[in-house]
mmCIF file of C-alpha atoms in Angstrom:
data_model
loop_
_atom_site.group_PDB
_atom_site.id
_atom_site.type_symbol
_atom_site.label_atom_id
_atom_site.label_comp_id
_atom_site.label_asym_id
_atom_site.label_seq_id
_atom_site.Cartn_x
_atom_site.Cartn_y
_atom_site.Cartn_z
ATOM 1 C CA MET A 1 -60.758 -15.945 -36.006
ATOM 2 C CA PRO A 2 -60.037 -12.297 -37.033
ATOM 3 C CA GLN A 3 -57.858 -10.624 -34.453
ATOM 4 C CA ASP A 4 -55.220 -7.951 -33.914
ATOM 5 C CA ARG A 5 -52.134 -8.584 -31.772
ATOM 6 C CA THR A 6 -50.077 -5.905 -30.026
ATOM 7 C CA LEU A 7 -46.741 -6.944 -28.539
ATOM 8 C CA LEU A 8 -46.358 -5.458 -25.040
ATOM 9 C CA HIS A 9 -43.174 -7.229 -23.973
ATOM 10 C CA THR A 10 -40.775 -9.912 -25.139
ATOM 11 C CA GLY A 11 -37.958 -11.315 -23.030
ATOM 12 C CA ASP A 12 -35.857 -14.399 -22.471
ATOM 13 C CA ARG A 13 -38.683 -16.269 -20.714
ATOM 14 C CA LEU A 14 -42.034 -14.649 -21.525
ATOM 15 C CA ARG A 15 -43.846 -12.898 -24.340
ATOM 16 C CA VAL A 16 -46.834 -10.649 -23.505
ATOM 17 C CA GLU A 17 -49.405 -9.655 -26.135
ATOM 18 C CA ARG A 18 -52.739 -7.892 -26.160
ATOM 19 C CA VAL A 19 -55.088 -9.779 -28.468
ATOM 20 C CA VAL A 20 -58.212 -8.022 -29.758
ATOM 21 C CA MET A 21 -60.838 -10.262 -31.351
ATOM 22 C CA HIS A 22 -63.313 -8.589 -33.652
ATOM 23 C CA ALA A 23 -67.062 -8.842 -33.209
ATOM 24 C CA LEU A 24 -68.399 -12.093 -34.657
ATOM 25 C CA PRO A 25 -71.616 -14.145 -34.478
ATOM 26 C CA ALA A 26 -71.912 -16.353 -31.396
ATOM 27 C CA GLN A 27 -70.668 -19.603 -32.920
ATOM 28 C CA TRP A 28 -67.703 -21.892 -32.319
ATOM 29 C CA SER A 29 -64.491 -21.171 -34.196
ATOM 30 C CA PRO A 30 -62.408 -23.789 -36.009
ATOM 31 C CA CYS A 31 -60.171 -25.880 -33.769
ATOM 32 C CA TYR A 32 -56.805 -24.319 -32.900
ATOM 33 C CA GLN A 33 -53.788 -25.748 -31.091
ATOM 34 C CA VAL A 34 -51.609 -24.055 -28.494
ATOM 35 C CA ALA A 35 -48.050 -23.656 -29.792
ATOM 36 C CA SER A 36 -46.418 -22.934 -26.425
ATOM 37 C CA ALA A 37 -47.511 -22.869 -22.779
ATOM 38 C CA ARG A 38 -49.527 -19.760 -22.030
ATOM 39 C CA LEU A 39 -51.854 -17.905 -19.724
ATOM 40 C CA VAL A 40 -54.907 -16.136 -21.144
ATOM 41 C CA LEU A 41 -56.018 -13.252 -18.943
ATOM 42 C CA PRO A 42 -59.116 -11.077 -19.209
ATOM 43 C CA ALA A 43 -59.170 -7.567 -20.614
ATOM 44 C CA ARG A 44 -62.492 -6.729 -22.303
ATOM 45 C CA GLY A 45 -65.654 -8.705 -22.927
ATOM 46 C CA ALA A 46 -66.088 -12.457 -22.515
ATOM 47 C CA THR A 47 -65.256 -15.532 -24.583
ATOM 48 C CA GLU A 48 -66.063 -19.204 -24.149
ATOM 49 C CA PHE A 49 -63.229 -21.717 -24.551
ATOM 50 C CA ARG A 50 -63.894 -25.342 -25.415
ATOM 51 C CA LEU A 51 -60.960 -27.466 -24.137
ATOM 52 C CA ALA A 52 -61.347 -31.184 -24.841
ATOM 53 C CA ASP A 53 -64.370 -32.150 -22.704
ATOM 54 C CA GLN A 54 -64.449 -28.849 -20.766
ATOM 55 C CA THR A 55 -66.048 -25.487 -21.495
ATOM 56 C CA ARG A 56 -64.674 -22.437 -19.701
ATOM 57 C CA VAL A 57 -65.835 -18.823 -19.731
ATOM 58 C CA LEU A 58 -63.020 -16.272 -20.014
ATOM 59 C CA ASP A 59 -64.918 -13.449 -18.319
ATOM 60 C CA GLY A 60 -63.600 -10.316 -16.654
ATOM 61 C CA VAL A 61 -61.963 -12.146 -13.735
ATOM 62 C CA THR A 62 -60.928 -15.585 -15.020
ATOM 63 C CA VAL A 63 -57.405 -16.709 -15.980
ATOM 64 C CA LEU A 64 -56.942 -19.781 -18.182
ATOM 65 C CA ARG A 65 -53.747 -21.818 -18.363
ATOM 66 C CA LEU A 66 -53.200 -23.721 -21.629
ATOM 67 C CA PRO A 67 -50.383 -26.275 -21.982
ATOM 68 C CA PRO A 68 -48.540 -26.744 -25.295
ATOM 69 C CA GLY A 69 -50.432 -28.884 -27.792
ATOM 70 C CA GLN A 70 -53.808 -28.155 -26.180
ATOM 71 C CA ALA A 71 -56.631 -28.075 -28.750
ATOM 72 C CA TYR A 72 -59.293 -25.431 -28.237
ATOM 73 C CA GLN A 73 -62.181 -23.566 -29.838
ATOM 74 C CA LEU A 74 -63.537 -20.079 -29.138
ATOM 75 C CA LYS A 75 -67.033 -18.618 -29.080
ATOM 76 C CA PRO A 76 -67.826 -14.969 -28.284
ATOM 77 C CA CYS A 77 -70.207 -14.113 -25.447
ATOM 78 C CA GLY A 78 -72.069 -11.223 -27.039
ATOM 79 C CA ALA A 79 -71.398 -9.258 -30.205
ATOM 80 C CA ALA A 80 -68.904 -6.702 -28.873
ATOM 81 C CA THR A 81 -65.182 -6.620 -29.613
ATOM 82 C CA ARG A 82 -63.253 -8.669 -27.040
ATOM 83 C CA ALA A 83 -59.678 -8.466 -25.819
ATOM 84 C CA SER A 84 -57.355 -10.558 -23.701
ATOM 85 C CA ILE A 85 -53.777 -10.545 -22.507
ATOM 86 C CA VAL A 86 -51.815 -13.621 -23.622
ATOM 87 C CA VAL A 87 -48.610 -14.473 -21.734
ATOM 88 C CA SER A 88 -46.621 -17.153 -23.590
ATOM 89 C CA ALA A 89 -43.568 -19.041 -22.402
ATOM 90 C CA ARG A 90 -40.574 -19.237 -24.702
ATOM 91 C CA PRO A 91 -39.962 -22.687 -26.295
ATOM 92 C CA GLY A 92 -38.281 -24.951 -23.779
ATOM 93 C CA ILE A 93 -39.198 -22.649 -20.863
ATOM 94 C CA ASP A 94 -41.796 -23.874 -18.370
ATOM 95 C CA ASP A 95 -42.059 -20.882 -16.006
ATOM 96 C CA GLY A 96 -45.026 -22.579 -14.323
ATOM 97 C CA LEU A 97 -47.276 -22.380 -17.419
ATOM 98 C CA ALA A 98 -47.019 -25.882 -18.859
ATOM 99 C CA SER A 99 -49.137 -28.038 -16.553
ATOM 100 C CA ALA A 100 -52.665 -29.282 -17.274
ATOM 101 C CA PRO A 101 -55.442 -26.844 -18.275
ATOM 102 C CA SER A 102 -56.505 -24.854 -15.229
ATOM 103 C CA ALA A 103 -58.562 -21.818 -14.380
ATOM 104 C CA TRP A 104 -58.490 -19.285 -11.555
ATOM 105 C CA LEU A 105 -60.746 -16.457 -10.459
ATOM 106 C CA LEU A 106 -58.648 -13.373 -9.771
ATOM 107 C CA ALA A 107 -59.042 -11.364 -6.588
ATOM 108 C CA PRO A 108 -60.079 -7.743 -7.271
ATOM 109 C CA ARG A 109 -56.778 -6.392 -5.935
ATOM 110 C CA ALA A 110 -54.789 -8.710 -8.234
ATOM 111 C CA LEU A 111 -56.923 -7.690 -11.195
ATOM 112 C CA TRP A 112 -56.173 -4.041 -10.466
ATOM 113 C CA LEU A 113 -52.423 -4.645 -10.160
ATOM 114 C CA LEU A 114 -52.345 -6.622 -13.411
ATOM 115 C CA ARG A 115 -54.284 -3.987 -15.350
ATOM 116 C CA ARG A 116 -51.940 -1.318 -14.044
ATOM 117 C CA HIS A 117 -48.991 -3.487 -15.078
ATOM 118 C CA TRP A 118 -50.296 -3.951 -18.645
ATOM 119 C CA ARG A 119 -50.483 -0.157 -18.916
ATOM 120 C CA ALA A 120 -46.914 0.114 -17.634
ATOM 121 C CA LEU A 121 -45.778 -2.430 -20.238
ATOM 122 C CA ALA A 122 -47.373 -0.393 -22.997
ATOM 123 C CA ARG A 123 -45.504 2.708 -21.817
ATOM 124 C CA ASP A 124 -42.104 1.213 -20.954
ATOM 125 C CA PRO A 125 -41.711 -2.536 -21.718
ATOM 126 C CA LEU A 126 -37.987 -2.636 -20.918
ATOM 127 C CA ARG A 127 -38.516 -1.291 -17.419
ATOM 128 C CA ALA A 128 -41.777 -3.038 -16.528
ATOM 129 C CA GLY A 129 -41.217 -6.350 -18.357
ATOM 130 C CA PRO A 130 -39.005 -8.091 -15.766
ATOM 131 C CA LEU A 131 -41.764 -7.673 -13.168
ATOM 132 C CA THR A 132 -44.316 -9.666 -15.199
ATOM 133 C CA SER A 133 -43.442 -13.171 -13.980
ATOM 134 C CA ALA A 134 -43.359 -12.223 -10.285
ATOM 135 C CA LEU A 135 -46.632 -10.295 -10.537
ATOM 136 C CA LEU A 136 -48.393 -13.183 -12.262
ATOM 137 C CA GLN A 137 -47.190 -15.673 -9.661
ATOM 138 C CA HIS A 138 -48.412 -13.411 -6.864
ATOM 139 C CA ALA A 139 -51.785 -12.903 -8.579
ATOM 140 C CA LEU A 140 -52.352 -16.644 -9.022
ATOM 141 C CA GLN A 141 -51.343 -17.369 -5.423
ATOM 142 C CA GLN A 142 -54.151 -15.037 -4.312
ATOM 143 C CA ALA A 143 -56.670 -16.396 -6.849
ATOM 144 C CA LEU A 144 -59.334 -19.054 -6.372
ATOM 145 C CA PRO A 145 -58.759 -22.257 -8.379
ATOM 146 C CA ALA A 146 -61.911 -23.066 -10.343
ATOM 147 C CA ASP A 147 -63.037 -26.635 -11.021
ATOM 148 C CA PRO A 148 -64.456 -27.634 -14.418
ATOM 149 C CA ASN A 149 -67.934 -26.162 -14.435
ATOM 150 C CA PRO A 150 -71.105 -28.220 -14.854
ATOM 151 C CA THR A 151 -73.810 -26.988 -17.208
ATOM 152 C CA VAL A 152 -75.822 -25.186 -14.532
ATOM 153 C CA VAL A 153 -72.791 -23.115 -13.479
ATOM 154 C CA LEU A 154 -71.950 -22.243 -17.098
ATOM 155 C CA ARG A 155 -75.527 -21.120 -17.701
ATOM 156 C CA ALA A 156 -75.394 -18.946 -14.594
ATOM 157 C CA GLN A 157 -72.080 -17.408 -15.666
ATOM 158 C CA ARG A 158 -73.431 -16.631 -19.126
ATOM 159 C CA PHE A 159 -76.501 -14.957 -17.612
ATOM 160 C CA ILE A 160 -74.526 -12.794 -15.175
ATOM 161 C CA VAL A 161 -71.774 -11.864 -17.653
ATOM 162 C CA ALA A 162 -74.308 -10.728 -20.261
ATOM 163 C CA ARG A 163 -75.978 -8.363 -17.779
ATOM 164 C CA THR A 164 -73.057 -6.969 -15.806
ATOM 165 C CA ASP A 165 -72.465 -3.834 -17.914
ATOM 166 C CA THR A 166 -76.128 -2.920 -18.310
ATOM 167 C CA ASP A 167 -78.715 -1.212 -16.157
ATOM 168 C CA VAL A 168 -81.071 -4.196 -16.488
ATOM 169 C CA ARG A 169 -82.123 -5.263 -12.999
ATOM 170 C CA TRP A 170 -82.371 -8.932 -12.137
ATOM 171 C CA HIS A 171 -82.637 -11.193 -9.100
ATOM 172 C CA LEU A 172 -80.934 -14.423 -8.091
ATOM 173 C CA GLN A 173 -84.094 -16.352 -8.968
ATOM 174 C CA ASP A 174 -83.683 -15.089 -12.551
ATOM 175 C CA VAL A 175 -80.220 -16.685 -12.600
ATOM 176 C CA ALA A 176 -81.613 -19.973 -11.310
ATOM 177 C CA ASP A 177 -84.335 -19.896 -13.983
ATOM 178 C CA ALA A 178 -81.676 -19.346 -16.670
ATOM 179 C CA ALA A 179 -79.651 -22.255 -15.241
ATOM 180 C CA CYS A 180 -82.781 -24.466 -15.246
ATOM 181 C CA CYS A 181 -82.460 -25.516 -11.605
ATOM 182 C CA SER A 182 -83.511 -24.455 -8.144
ATOM 183 C CA LEU A 183 -81.783 -21.488 -6.534
ATOM 184 C CA PHE A 184 -80.658 -23.705 -3.644
ATOM 185 C CA HIS A 185 -79.002 -26.230 -5.981
ATOM 186 C CA LEU A 186 -77.407 -23.483 -8.093
ATOM 187 C CA ALA A 187 -76.011 -21.619 -5.082
ATOM 188 C CA ARG A 188 -74.378 -24.789 -3.700
ATOM 189 C CA SER A 189 -73.028 -25.918 -7.062
ATOM 190 C CA PHE A 190 -71.727 -22.466 -7.968
ATOM 191 C CA ARG A 191 -69.770 -22.099 -4.735
ATOM 192 C CA ARG A 192 -68.449 -25.664 -4.943
ATOM 193 C CA HIS A 193 -67.003 -25.176 -8.434
ATOM 194 C CA THR A 194 -65.890 -21.518 -8.302
ATOM 195 C CA GLY A 195 -65.249 -20.837 -4.620
ATOM 196 C CA LEU A 196 -67.563 -17.819 -4.795
ATOM 197 C CA SER A 197 -71.187 -17.106 -4.064
ATOM 198 C CA LEU A 198 -73.340 -15.827 -6.923
ATOM 199 C CA HIS A 199 -73.221 -12.358 -5.396
ATOM 200 C CA GLY A 200 -69.450 -12.540 -4.888
ATOM 201 C CA TYR A 201 -68.949 -13.523 -8.533
ATOM 202 C CA ARG A 202 -71.184 -10.705 -9.719
ATOM 203 C CA GLN A 203 -69.312 -8.227 -7.517
ATOM 204 C CA ARG A 204 -65.938 -9.204 -8.997
ATOM 205 C CA LEU A 205 -67.329 -8.871 -12.510
ATOM 206 C CA ARG A 206 -68.737 -5.435 -11.732
ATOM 207 C CA LEU A 207 -65.368 -4.230 -10.452
ATOM 208 C CA ALA A 208 -63.654 -5.634 -13.546
ATOM 209 C CA VAL A 209 -66.072 -3.821 -15.860
ATOM 210 C CA ALA A 210 -65.656 -0.622 -13.836
ATOM 211 C CA LEU A 211 -61.864 -0.817 -14.255
ATOM 212 C CA GLN A 212 -62.238 -1.286 -18.012
ATOM 213 C CA ARG A 213 -64.566 1.674 -18.362
ATOM 214 C CA LEU A 214 -62.277 3.865 -16.262
ATOM 215 C CA GLU A 215 -59.373 2.824 -18.461
ATOM 216 C CA ASP A 216 -61.475 3.813 -21.480
ATOM 217 C CA GLY A 217 -61.831 7.308 -19.998
ATOM 218 C CA GLU A 218 -65.182 7.142 -18.185
ATOM 219 C CA ARG A 219 -65.712 10.450 -16.346
ATOM 220 C CA ASP A 220 -69.209 10.049 -14.921
ATOM 221 C CA LEU A 221 -68.701 8.013 -11.747
ATOM 222 C CA ALA A 222 -72.326 8.376 -10.666
ATOM 223 C CA GLY A 223 -73.481 7.079 -14.056
ATOM 224 C CA LEU A 224 -70.972 4.229 -13.870
ATOM 225 C CA ALA A 225 -72.297 3.233 -10.446
ATOM 226 C CA HIS A 226 -75.870 3.267 -11.758
ATOM 227 C CA ASP A 227 -75.023 1.205 -14.857
ATOM 228 C CA LEU A 228 -73.347 -1.497 -12.765
ATOM 229 C CA GLY A 229 -76.179 -1.750 -10.246
ATOM 230 C CA PHE A 230 -74.572 0.053 -7.286
ATOM 231 C CA SER A 231 -76.947 2.123 -5.204
ATOM 232 C CA SER A 232 -74.801 5.272 -5.434
ATOM 233 C CA GLN A 233 -71.378 6.634 -6.308
ATOM 234 C CA SER A 234 -70.430 6.236 -2.654
ATOM 235 C CA HIS A 235 -71.425 2.570 -2.791
ATOM 236 C CA LEU A 236 -69.138 2.089 -5.813
ATOM 237 C CA GLY A 237 -66.317 3.922 -4.047
ATOM 238 C CA ALA A 238 -66.657 1.744 -0.946
ATOM 239 C CA ALA A 239 -66.542 -1.419 -3.087
ATOM 240 C CA PHE A 240 -63.368 -0.159 -4.773
ATOM 241 C CA GLN A 241 -61.677 0.663 -1.485
ATOM 242 C CA ARG A 242 -62.616 -2.676 0.024
ATOM 243 C CA GLY A 243 -61.714 -4.814 -2.998
ATOM 244 C CA LEU A 244 -58.937 -2.925 -4.787
ATOM 245 C CA GLY A 245 -57.483 -0.635 -2.132
ATOM 246 C CA VAL A 246 -57.918 2.479 -4.313
ATOM 247 C CA THR A 247 -60.743 4.865 -5.172
ATOM 248 C CA PRO A 248 -62.360 4.980 -8.623
ATOM 249 C CA ALA A 249 -60.744 8.381 -9.197
ATOM 250 C CA GLN A 250 -57.291 6.988 -8.355
ATOM 251 C CA ALA A 251 -57.837 4.039 -10.683
ATOM 252 C CA ARG A 252 -58.933 6.358 -13.482
ATOM 253 C CA ARG A 253 -55.847 8.514 -13.091
ATOM 254 C CA GLU A 254 -53.443 5.551 -13.210
ATOM 255 C CA LEU A 255 -55.153 3.558 -15.948
ATOM 256 C CA GLY A 256 -55.933 6.533 -18.132
ATOM 257 C CA ARG A 257 -52.478 8.010 -18.367
#
């Protein structure tokens, strides 16, 4: 799969890269194999991972853990360019990355701290690099472990992810229709397998997209709030303060440096 890799940090235990995957048709890639234990963290866009008998969506808030030797395939969610942060363990180093395939849903505050850290790595890898392992461990301790998702949950995730960064309005019944089940069944199954309600999942995705757009230099906060389905700029600001502990303007200043 065509991609560009940028090395952010390399040390005795971990290697951190930003991987940008070019826009491709929505079809499964050839089968690849993980060379060393790694975490795949979200940055931009969404990608589906096929891992043995599981399918996972690497969306704006999900972290995947891949053990060495794990076979996988990729499929883009949408036509846009996608990016992820890949943290690989050095050969012979576990560092907590080598157990069975797992997934977590990051808390908004952890997502903010990690994005800020990736920016710090790009500016000064020697100074910021030693903090990577501790920050990742803290982020995963605060995250929600996600069970393998049944088809109805995957369909719901695909529906919500595809509409998060648009001004298209939709209702929870639309998600249930896309998942081909009742709203009651979907709501129970979604919470059981992700630990979040449908609204809670959507809210985390919206904050993740907002952080990405602020990092890209977005200046129109009112327009950003409208695009993501918030009722006003104040509503967006309140969600940031509650979830991330900073304002959108503060996030823009730190991520955009």
